[in-house]
Amino acid sequence: DIQMTQSPSSLSASVGDRVTITCQASQDISNYLNWYQQKPGKAPKLLIYDASNLETGVPSRFSGSGSGTDFTFTISSLQPEDIATYYCQQYDNLSITFGQGTRLEIK
Amino acid sequence: EVQLVESGGGLVQPGRSLRLSCAASGFTFDDYAMHWVRQAPGKGLEWVSGISWNSGSIGYADSVKGRFTISRDNAKNSLYLQMNSLRAEDTALYYCAKANSGSYSNWFDPWGQGTLVTVSS
């Protein structure tokens, strides 16, 4: 199975900061990489699909990039409502795995 | 509006069985693959199983292979997860999620609110 290594596991940043989360796959997954946001007590929500495509209705401060094994998720200017845990997810060849998650807090 | 409503969770003893259901509405159910994803208390997300639109393609996580069976009834707009030989480590909130196409190998959107399964004696 493909393993996803997500880092950091937690992150504290100030409102307005640029925030970056990375995800590394154990083998080439092309662009088959998605990003989700999960707020406390809520179901996850899709933000980015196929590495860099912004889901409809998601604010443009969220973005994704990468291909192959290395991927990046960025919040260009952190807002208070962005406090959540973020997960990457790969779907190469009928194998689906999530990263361990990144818990984002406001400083 | 797409709605996914899970049911069937509860407290069950180790070694016993439980069947989860997910009732779907607001979209053409038999056009889309469906998934089960779980989250143990305080832990991250774990994909459990996925099924294509016509049940022709099915996959399982290694942790549940041979114990869990996913199925769907397109006439009833429903997804199921039969869970046998349950273990303490199966304790989790189980989410039903819609895929973005008929093939299950893609992304999950949206998700239901989940049903809690607790395996304990």
PDB file of C-alpha atoms in Angstrom:
ATOM      1  CA  ASP A   1       0.000   0.000   0.000  1.00  0.00           C
ATOM      2  CA  ILE A   2       1.022   3.587  -0.603  1.00  0.00           C
ATOM      3  CA  GLN A   3       1.988   5.463   2.563  1.00  0.00           C
ATOM      4  CA  MET A   4       1.406   9.183   2.957  1.00  0.00           C
ATOM      5  CA  THR A   5       3.707  11.191   5.227  1.00  0.00           C
ATOM      6  CA  GLN A   6       2.126  14.498   6.192  1.00  0.00           C
ATOM      7  CA  SER A   7       3.947  17.257   8.042  1.00  0.00           C
ATOM      8  CA  PRO A   8       3.897  18.990  10.361  1.00  0.00           C
ATOM      9  CA  SER A   9       1.509  17.138  12.678  1.00  0.00           C
ATOM     10  CA  SER A  10       0.590  20.443  14.321  1.00  0.00           C
ATOM     11  CA  LEU A  11       1.104  24.072  13.503  1.00  0.00           C
ATOM     12  CA  SER A  12       0.498  27.362  15.290  1.00  0.00           C
ATOM     13  CA  ALA A  13       0.273  30.542  13.218  1.00  0.00           C
ATOM     14  CA  SER A  14      -1.067  34.077  13.416  1.00  0.00           C
ATOM     15  CA  VAL A  15      -3.982  35.546  11.505  1.00  0.00           C
ATOM     16  CA  GLY A  16      -2.687  36.750   8.147  1.00  0.00           C
ATOM     17  CA  ASP A  17       0.229  34.315   8.063  1.00  0.00           C
ATOM     18  CA  ARG A  18       1.018  32.118   5.097  1.00  0.00           C
ATOM     19  CA  VAL A  19       0.673  28.471   6.131  1.00  0.00           C
ATOM     20  CA  THR A  20       2.150  25.473   4.310  1.00  0.00           C
ATOM     21  CA  ILE A  21       1.530  21.765   4.849  1.00  0.00           C
ATOM     22  CA  THR A  22       3.344  19.030   2.949  1.00  0.00           C
ATOM     23  CA  CYS A  23       2.461  15.486   2.020  1.00  0.00           C
ATOM     24  CA  GLN A  24       4.887  12.923   0.648  1.00  0.00           C
ATOM     25  CA  ALA A  25       3.830   9.678  -1.025  1.00  0.00           C
ATOM     26  CA  SER A  26       5.872   6.483  -0.734  1.00  0.00           C
ATOM     27  CA  GLN A  27       5.687   6.097  -4.528  1.00  0.00           C
ATOM     28  CA  ASP A  28       4.670   8.087  -7.586  1.00  0.00           C
ATOM     29  CA  ILE A  29       0.934   8.909  -7.484  1.00  0.00           C
ATOM     30  CA  SER A  30       0.902  11.393 -10.379  1.00  0.00           C
ATOM     31  CA  ASN A  31      -1.559  14.107  -9.288  1.00  0.00           C
ATOM     32  CA  TYR A  32      -3.983  11.764  -7.483  1.00  0.00           C
ATOM     33  CA  LEU A  33      -3.891  13.783  -4.286  1.00  0.00           C
ATOM     34  CA  ASN A  34      -6.720  15.563  -2.455  1.00  0.00           C
ATOM     35  CA  TRP A  35      -6.927  17.837   0.591  1.00  0.00           C
ATOM     36  CA  TYR A  36      -9.669  17.994   3.242  1.00  0.00           C
ATOM     37  CA  GLN A  37     -10.497  20.284   6.150  1.00  0.00           C
ATOM     38  CA  GLN A  38     -12.099  18.904   9.307  1.00  0.00           C
ATOM     39  CA  LYS A  39     -13.397  21.243  11.987  1.00  0.00           C
ATOM     40  CA  PRO A  40     -14.031  19.888  15.506  1.00  0.00           C
ATOM     41  CA  GLY A  41     -17.151  17.745  15.697  1.00  0.00           C
ATOM     42  CA  LYS A  42     -17.782  18.007  11.962  1.00  0.00           C
ATOM     43  CA  ALA A  43     -17.366  15.769   8.934  1.00  0.00           C
ATOM     44  CA  PRO A  44     -14.398  16.453   6.651  1.00  0.00           C
ATOM     45  CA  LYS A  45     -14.850  18.818   3.733  1.00  0.00           C
ATOM     46  CA  LEU A  46     -13.124  18.590   0.365  1.00  0.00           C
ATOM     47  CA  LEU A  47     -10.960  21.634  -0.435  1.00  0.00           C
ATOM     48  CA  ILE A  48      -8.582  20.602  -3.234  1.00  0.00           C
ATOM     49  CA  TYR A  49      -8.786  17.693  -5.679  1.00  0.00           C
ATOM     50  CA  ASP A  50      -6.214  16.299  -8.085  1.00  0.00           C
ATOM     51  CA  ALA A  51      -3.422  18.187  -6.338  1.00  0.00           C
ATOM     52  CA  SER A  52      -4.276  21.706  -7.460  1.00  0.00           C
ATOM     53  CA  ASN A  53      -7.966  22.078  -8.316  1.00  0.00           C
ATOM     54  CA  LEU A  54     -10.006  24.233  -5.949  1.00  0.00           C
ATOM     55  CA  GLU A  55     -13.392  22.763  -5.096  1.00  0.00           C
ATOM     56  CA  THR A  56     -16.329  25.008  -5.973  1.00  0.00           C
ATOM     57  CA  GLY A  57     -17.131  27.476  -3.207  1.00  0.00           C
ATOM     58  CA  VAL A  58     -13.783  27.127  -1.430  1.00  0.00           C
ATOM     59  CA  PRO A  59     -12.028  30.472  -0.797  1.00  0.00           C
ATOM     60  CA  SER A  60      -9.142  31.283  -3.113  1.00  0.00           C
ATOM     61  CA  ARG A  61      -6.704  31.660  -0.195  1.00  0.00           C
ATOM     62  CA  PHE A  62      -6.493  27.859  -0.258  1.00  0.00           C
ATOM     63  CA  SER A  63      -4.282  26.267  -2.908  1.00  0.00           C
ATOM     64  CA  GLY A  64      -2.435  23.058  -3.681  1.00  0.00           C
ATOM     65  CA  SER A  65       0.502  22.038  -5.820  1.00  0.00           C
ATOM     66  CA  GLY A  66       2.791  19.132  -6.614  1.00  0.00           C
ATOM     67  CA  SER A  67       2.937  15.888  -8.531  1.00  0.00           C
ATOM     68  CA  GLY A  68       4.675  12.547  -8.303  1.00  0.00           C
ATOM     69  CA  THR A  69       5.566  12.087  -4.642  1.00  0.00           C
ATOM     70  CA  ASP A  70       5.704  15.609  -3.182  1.00  0.00           C
ATOM     71  CA  PHE A  71       2.685  17.830  -2.568  1.00  0.00           C
ATOM     72  CA  THR A  72       2.027  21.138  -0.838  1.00  0.00           C
ATOM     73  CA  PHE A  73      -1.115  22.717   0.591  1.00  0.00           C
ATOM     74  CA  THR A  74      -1.071  26.453   1.266  1.00  0.00           C
ATOM     75  CA  ILE A  75      -3.287  28.983   2.996  1.00  0.00           C
ATOM     76  CA  SER A  76      -2.101  32.348   1.695  1.00  0.00           C
ATOM     77  CA  SER A  77      -3.500  34.436   4.562  1.00  0.00           C
ATOM     78  CA  LEU A  78      -4.722  32.540   7.614  1.00  0.00           C
ATOM     79  CA  GLN A  79      -8.198  33.441   8.867  1.00  0.00           C
ATOM     80  CA  PRO A  80      -9.700  32.572  12.279  1.00  0.00           C
ATOM     81  CA  GLU A  81     -12.259  30.267  10.626  1.00  0.00           C
ATOM     82  CA  ASP A  82      -9.419  28.158   9.158  1.00  0.00           C
ATOM     83  CA  ILE A  83      -8.770  26.538  12.536  1.00  0.00           C
ATOM     84  CA  ALA A  84      -9.135  22.841  11.776  1.00  0.00           C
ATOM     85  CA  THR A  85      -7.271  19.651  11.041  1.00  0.00           C
ATOM     86  CA  TYR A  86      -6.179  19.167   7.444  1.00  0.00           C
ATOM     87  CA  TYR A  87      -5.668  15.814   5.720  1.00  0.00           C
ATOM     88  CA  CYS A  88      -4.172  14.752   2.421  1.00  0.00           C
ATOM     89  CA  GLN A  89      -5.565  11.676   0.654  1.00  0.00           C
ATOM     90  CA  GLN A  90      -4.208   9.694  -2.302  1.00  0.00           C
ATOM     91  CA  TYR A  91      -6.170   7.421  -4.623  1.00  0.00           C
ATOM     92  CA  ASP A  92      -3.710   5.714  -6.899  1.00  0.00           C
ATOM     93  CA  ASN A  93      -4.665   2.353  -8.423  1.00  0.00           C
ATOM     94  CA  LEU A  94      -7.688   1.556  -6.224  1.00  0.00           C
ATOM     95  CA  SER A  95      -5.570   2.020  -3.099  1.00  0.00           C
ATOM     96  CA  ILE A  96      -6.741   4.883  -0.911  1.00  0.00           C
ATOM     97  CA  THR A  97      -4.862   6.271   2.068  1.00  0.00           C
ATOM     98  CA  PHE A  98      -4.878   9.439   4.170  1.00  0.00           C
ATOM     99  CA  GLY A  99      -2.053  11.374   5.680  1.00  0.00           C
ATOM    100  CA  GLN A 100      -1.863  11.546   9.474  1.00  0.00           C
ATOM    101  CA  GLY A 101      -3.357  15.046   9.588  1.00  0.00           C
ATOM    102  CA  THR A 102      -2.114  18.523  10.522  1.00  0.00           C
ATOM    103  CA  ARG A 103      -3.786  20.315  13.402  1.00  0.00           C
ATOM    104  CA  LEU A 104      -3.761  24.062  12.769  1.00  0.00           C
ATOM    105  CA  GLU A 105      -4.092  26.507  15.664  1.00  0.00           C
ATOM    106  CA  ILE A 106      -4.123  30.275  15.955  1.00  0.00           C
ATOM    107  CA  LYS A 107      -1.216  31.838  17.853  1.00  0.00           C
TER     108      LYS A 107
ATOM    109  CA  GLU B   1     -28.975  19.061  -1.876  1.00  0.00           C
ATOM    110  CA  VAL B   2     -26.959  15.878  -1.433  1.00  0.00           C
ATOM    111  CA  GLN B   3     -27.677  14.151   1.864  1.00  0.00           C
ATOM    112  CA  LEU B   4     -26.024  11.082   3.355  1.00  0.00           C
ATOM    113  CA  VAL B   5     -27.459   9.703   6.581  1.00  0.00           C
ATOM    114  CA  GLU B   6     -25.686   6.849   8.343  1.00  0.00           C
ATOM    115  CA  SER B   7     -27.337   4.515  10.831  1.00  0.00           C
ATOM    116  CA  GLY B   8     -26.784   1.194  12.557  1.00  0.00           C
ATOM    117  CA  GLY B   9     -23.969   2.076  14.917  1.00  0.00           C
ATOM    118  CA  GLY B  10     -23.944   1.163  18.585  1.00  0.00           C
ATOM    119  CA  LEU B  11     -22.226  -0.792  21.343  1.00  0.00           C
ATOM    120  CA  VAL B  12     -21.249  -4.332  20.380  1.00  0.00           C
ATOM    121  CA  GLN B  13     -19.119  -7.006  22.048  1.00  0.00           C
ATOM    122  CA  PRO B  14     -15.838  -8.156  20.506  1.00  0.00           C
ATOM    123  CA  GLY B  15     -16.348 -10.928  17.978  1.00  0.00           C
ATOM    124  CA  ARG B  16     -19.925  -9.915  17.199  1.00  0.00           C
ATOM    125  CA  SER B  17     -21.372  -8.362  14.045  1.00  0.00           C
ATOM    126  CA  LEU B  18     -22.995  -5.092  13.081  1.00  0.00           C
ATOM    127  CA  ARG B  19     -24.468  -3.744   9.844  1.00  0.00           C
ATOM    128  CA  LEU B  20     -24.212  -0.078   8.978  1.00  0.00           C
ATOM    129  CA  SER B  21     -26.480   1.662   6.478  1.00  0.00           C
ATOM    130  CA  CYS B  22     -26.223   4.929   4.588  1.00  0.00           C
ATOM    131  CA  ALA B  23     -29.330   6.476   3.040  1.00  0.00           C
ATOM    132  CA  ALA B  24     -28.543   8.765   0.109  1.00  0.00           C
ATOM    133  CA  SER B  25     -30.671  11.489  -1.440  1.00  0.00           C
ATOM    134  CA  GLY B  26     -30.324  14.564  -3.638  1.00  0.00           C
ATOM    135  CA  PHE B  27     -28.373  12.905  -6.455  1.00  0.00           C
ATOM    136  CA  THR B  28     -28.598   9.989  -8.879  1.00  0.00           C
ATOM    137  CA  PHE B  29     -27.245   7.319  -6.550  1.00  0.00           C
ATOM    138  CA  ASP B  30     -26.472   4.692  -9.182  1.00  0.00           C
ATOM    139  CA  ASP B  31     -24.208   7.102 -11.094  1.00  0.00           C
ATOM    140  CA  TYR B  32     -21.659   7.303  -8.284  1.00  0.00           C
ATOM    141  CA  ALA B  33     -19.269   5.137  -6.338  1.00  0.00           C
ATOM    142  CA  MET B  34     -19.513   5.251  -2.547  1.00  0.00           C
ATOM    143  CA  HIS B  35     -17.139   4.837   0.391  1.00  0.00           C
ATOM    144  CA  TRP B  36     -16.890   4.141   4.077  1.00  0.00           C
ATOM    145  CA  VAL B  37     -14.248   6.068   6.037  1.00  0.00           C
ATOM    146  CA  ARG B  38     -13.738   5.796   9.793  1.00  0.00           C
ATOM    147  CA  GLN B  39     -12.180   7.880  12.514  1.00  0.00           C
ATOM    148  CA  ALA B  40     -11.208   6.412  15.871  1.00  0.00           C
ATOM    149  CA  PRO B  41     -11.733   8.753  18.852  1.00  0.00           C
ATOM    150  CA  GLY B  42      -9.123  11.509  18.753  1.00  0.00           C
ATOM    151  CA  LYS B  43      -7.396   9.971  15.728  1.00  0.00           C
ATOM    152  CA  GLY B  44      -7.103  10.586  12.001  1.00  0.00           C
ATOM    153  CA  LEU B  45      -9.116   9.400   9.032  1.00  0.00           C
ATOM    154  CA  GLU B  46      -8.872   5.833   7.751  1.00  0.00           C
ATOM    155  CA  TRP B  47     -10.415   4.680   4.487  1.00  0.00           C
ATOM    156  CA  VAL B  48     -12.327   1.441   5.082  1.00  0.00           C
ATOM    157  CA  SER B  49     -13.939   0.405   1.816  1.00  0.00           C
ATOM    158  CA  GLY B  50     -15.238   1.632  -1.547  1.00  0.00           C
ATOM    159  CA  ILE B  51     -17.677   0.321  -4.142  1.00  0.00           C
ATOM    160  CA  SER B  52     -18.195   1.390  -7.738  1.00  0.00           C
ATOM    161  CA  TRP B  53     -21.559   2.441  -9.141  1.00  0.00           C
ATOM    162  CA  ASN B  54     -22.511  -1.071 -10.283  1.00  0.00           C
ATOM    163  CA  SER B  55     -20.697  -3.013  -7.531  1.00  0.00           C
ATOM    164  CA  GLY B  56     -18.275  -4.269 -10.177  1.00  0.00           C
ATOM    165  CA  SER B  57     -15.236  -2.856  -8.389  1.00  0.00           C
ATOM    166  CA  ILE B  58     -14.798  -3.130  -4.620  1.00  0.00           C
ATOM    167  CA  GLY B  59     -11.844  -2.425  -2.365  1.00  0.00           C
ATOM    168  CA  TYR B  60     -10.985  -2.768   1.309  1.00  0.00           C
ATOM    169  CA  ALA B  61      -8.322  -1.548   3.661  1.00  0.00           C
ATOM    170  CA  ASP B  62      -6.028  -4.348   4.816  1.00  0.00           C
ATOM    171  CA  SER B  63      -7.227  -3.795   8.397  1.00  0.00           C
ATOM    172  CA  VAL B  64     -10.768  -4.935   7.540  1.00  0.00           C
ATOM    173  CA  LYS B  65     -10.246  -7.290   4.595  1.00  0.00           C
ATOM    174  CA  GLY B  66     -11.978 -10.619   5.174  1.00  0.00           C
ATOM    175  CA  ARG B  67     -14.119  -9.257   8.036  1.00  0.00           C
ATOM    176  CA  PHE B  68     -16.089  -6.389   6.456  1.00  0.00           C
ATOM    177  CA  THR B  69     -18.291  -6.486   3.353  1.00  0.00           C
ATOM    178  CA  ILE B  70     -19.497  -3.425   1.485  1.00  0.00           C
ATOM    179  CA  SER B  71     -22.627  -3.539  -0.655  1.00  0.00           C
ATOM    180  CA  ARG B  72     -25.202  -1.242  -2.178  1.00  0.00           C
ATOM    181  CA  ASP B  73     -28.816  -1.360  -3.273  1.00  0.00           C
ATOM    182  CA  ASN B  74     -29.310   1.159  -6.081  1.00  0.00           C
ATOM    183  CA  ALA B  75     -33.070   0.650  -6.043  1.00  0.00           C
ATOM    184  CA  LYS B  76     -33.136   1.812  -2.424  1.00  0.00           C
ATOM    185  CA  ASN B  77     -30.423   4.494  -2.751  1.00  0.00           C
ATOM    186  CA  SER B  78     -28.582   2.792   0.073  1.00  0.00           C
ATOM    187  CA  LEU B  79     -25.048   1.774   0.974  1.00  0.00           C
ATOM    188  CA  TYR B  80     -24.189  -0.881   3.548  1.00  0.00           C
ATOM    189  CA  LEU B  81     -21.242  -2.141   5.560  1.00  0.00           C
ATOM    190  CA  GLN B  82     -21.492  -5.590   7.118  1.00  0.00           C
ATOM    191  CA  MET B  83     -18.935  -5.803   9.898  1.00  0.00           C
ATOM    192  CA  ASN B  84     -18.099  -9.234  11.318  1.00  0.00           C
ATOM    193  CA  SER B  85     -15.604 -10.414  13.920  1.00  0.00           C
ATOM    194  CA  LEU B  86     -15.449  -6.934  15.390  1.00  0.00           C
ATOM    195  CA  ARG B  87     -12.422  -5.911  17.436  1.00  0.00           C
ATOM    196  CA  ALA B  88     -11.786  -3.144  19.944  1.00  0.00           C
ATOM    197  CA  GLU B  89      -9.682  -1.358  17.325  1.00  0.00           C
ATOM    198  CA  ASP B  90     -12.744  -1.083  15.057  1.00  0.00           C
ATOM    199  CA  THR B  91     -14.208   1.429  17.518  1.00  0.00           C
ATOM    200  CA  ALA B  92     -14.718   4.611  15.495  1.00  0.00           C
ATOM    201  CA  LEU B  93     -17.090   7.058  13.921  1.00  0.00           C
ATOM    202  CA  TYR B  94     -17.979   5.600  10.526  1.00  0.00           C
ATOM    203  CA  TYR B  95     -18.640   8.055   7.715  1.00  0.00           C
ATOM    204  CA  CYS B  96     -20.394   7.374   4.446  1.00  0.00           C
ATOM    205  CA  ALA B  97     -19.005   9.456   1.565  1.00  0.00           C
ATOM    206  CA  LYS B  98     -19.912   9.981  -2.072  1.00  0.00           C
ATOM    207  CA  ALA B  99     -17.263   9.649  -4.774  1.00  0.00           C
ATOM    208  CA  ASN B 100     -17.112  12.117  -7.633  1.00  0.00           C
ATOM    209  CA  SER B 101     -17.719   9.510 -10.351  1.00  0.00           C
ATOM    210  CA  GLY B 102     -18.801   5.925 -10.894  1.00  0.00           C
ATOM    211  CA  SER B 103     -15.322   4.671 -10.182  1.00  0.00           C
ATOM    212  CA  TYR B 104     -14.471   4.574  -6.483  1.00  0.00           C
ATOM    213  CA  SER B 105     -10.891   5.626  -6.966  1.00  0.00           C
ATOM    214  CA  ASN B 106     -11.080   9.402  -6.554  1.00  0.00           C
ATOM    215  CA  TRP B 107     -12.173  11.877  -3.874  1.00  0.00           C
ATOM    216  CA  PHE B 108     -14.919  12.046  -1.281  1.00  0.00           C
ATOM    217  CA  ASP B 109     -17.544  14.758  -1.432  1.00  0.00           C
ATOM    218  CA  PRO B 110     -19.704  15.145   0.515  1.00  0.00           C
ATOM    219  CA  TRP B 111     -19.598  13.119   3.712  1.00  0.00           C
ATOM    220  CA  GLY B 112     -22.381  12.140   6.070  1.00  0.00           C
ATOM    221  CA  GLN B 113     -22.298  13.006   9.770  1.00  0.00           C
ATOM    222  CA  GLY B 114     -21.232   9.524  10.798  1.00  0.00           C
ATOM    223  CA  THR B 115     -22.470   6.712  13.023  1.00  0.00           C
ATOM    224  CA  LEU B 116     -20.516   5.650  16.091  1.00  0.00           C
ATOM    225  CA  VAL B 117     -19.456   2.046  16.551  1.00  0.00           C
ATOM    226  CA  THR B 118     -18.100   1.023  19.949  1.00  0.00           C
ATOM    227  CA  VAL B 119     -16.632  -2.456  20.366  1.00  0.00           C
ATOM    228  CA  SER B 120     -16.323  -3.351  24.016  1.00  0.00           C
ATOM    229  CA  SER B 121     -17.224  -6.089  26.448  1.00  0.00           C
TER     230      SER B 121
END
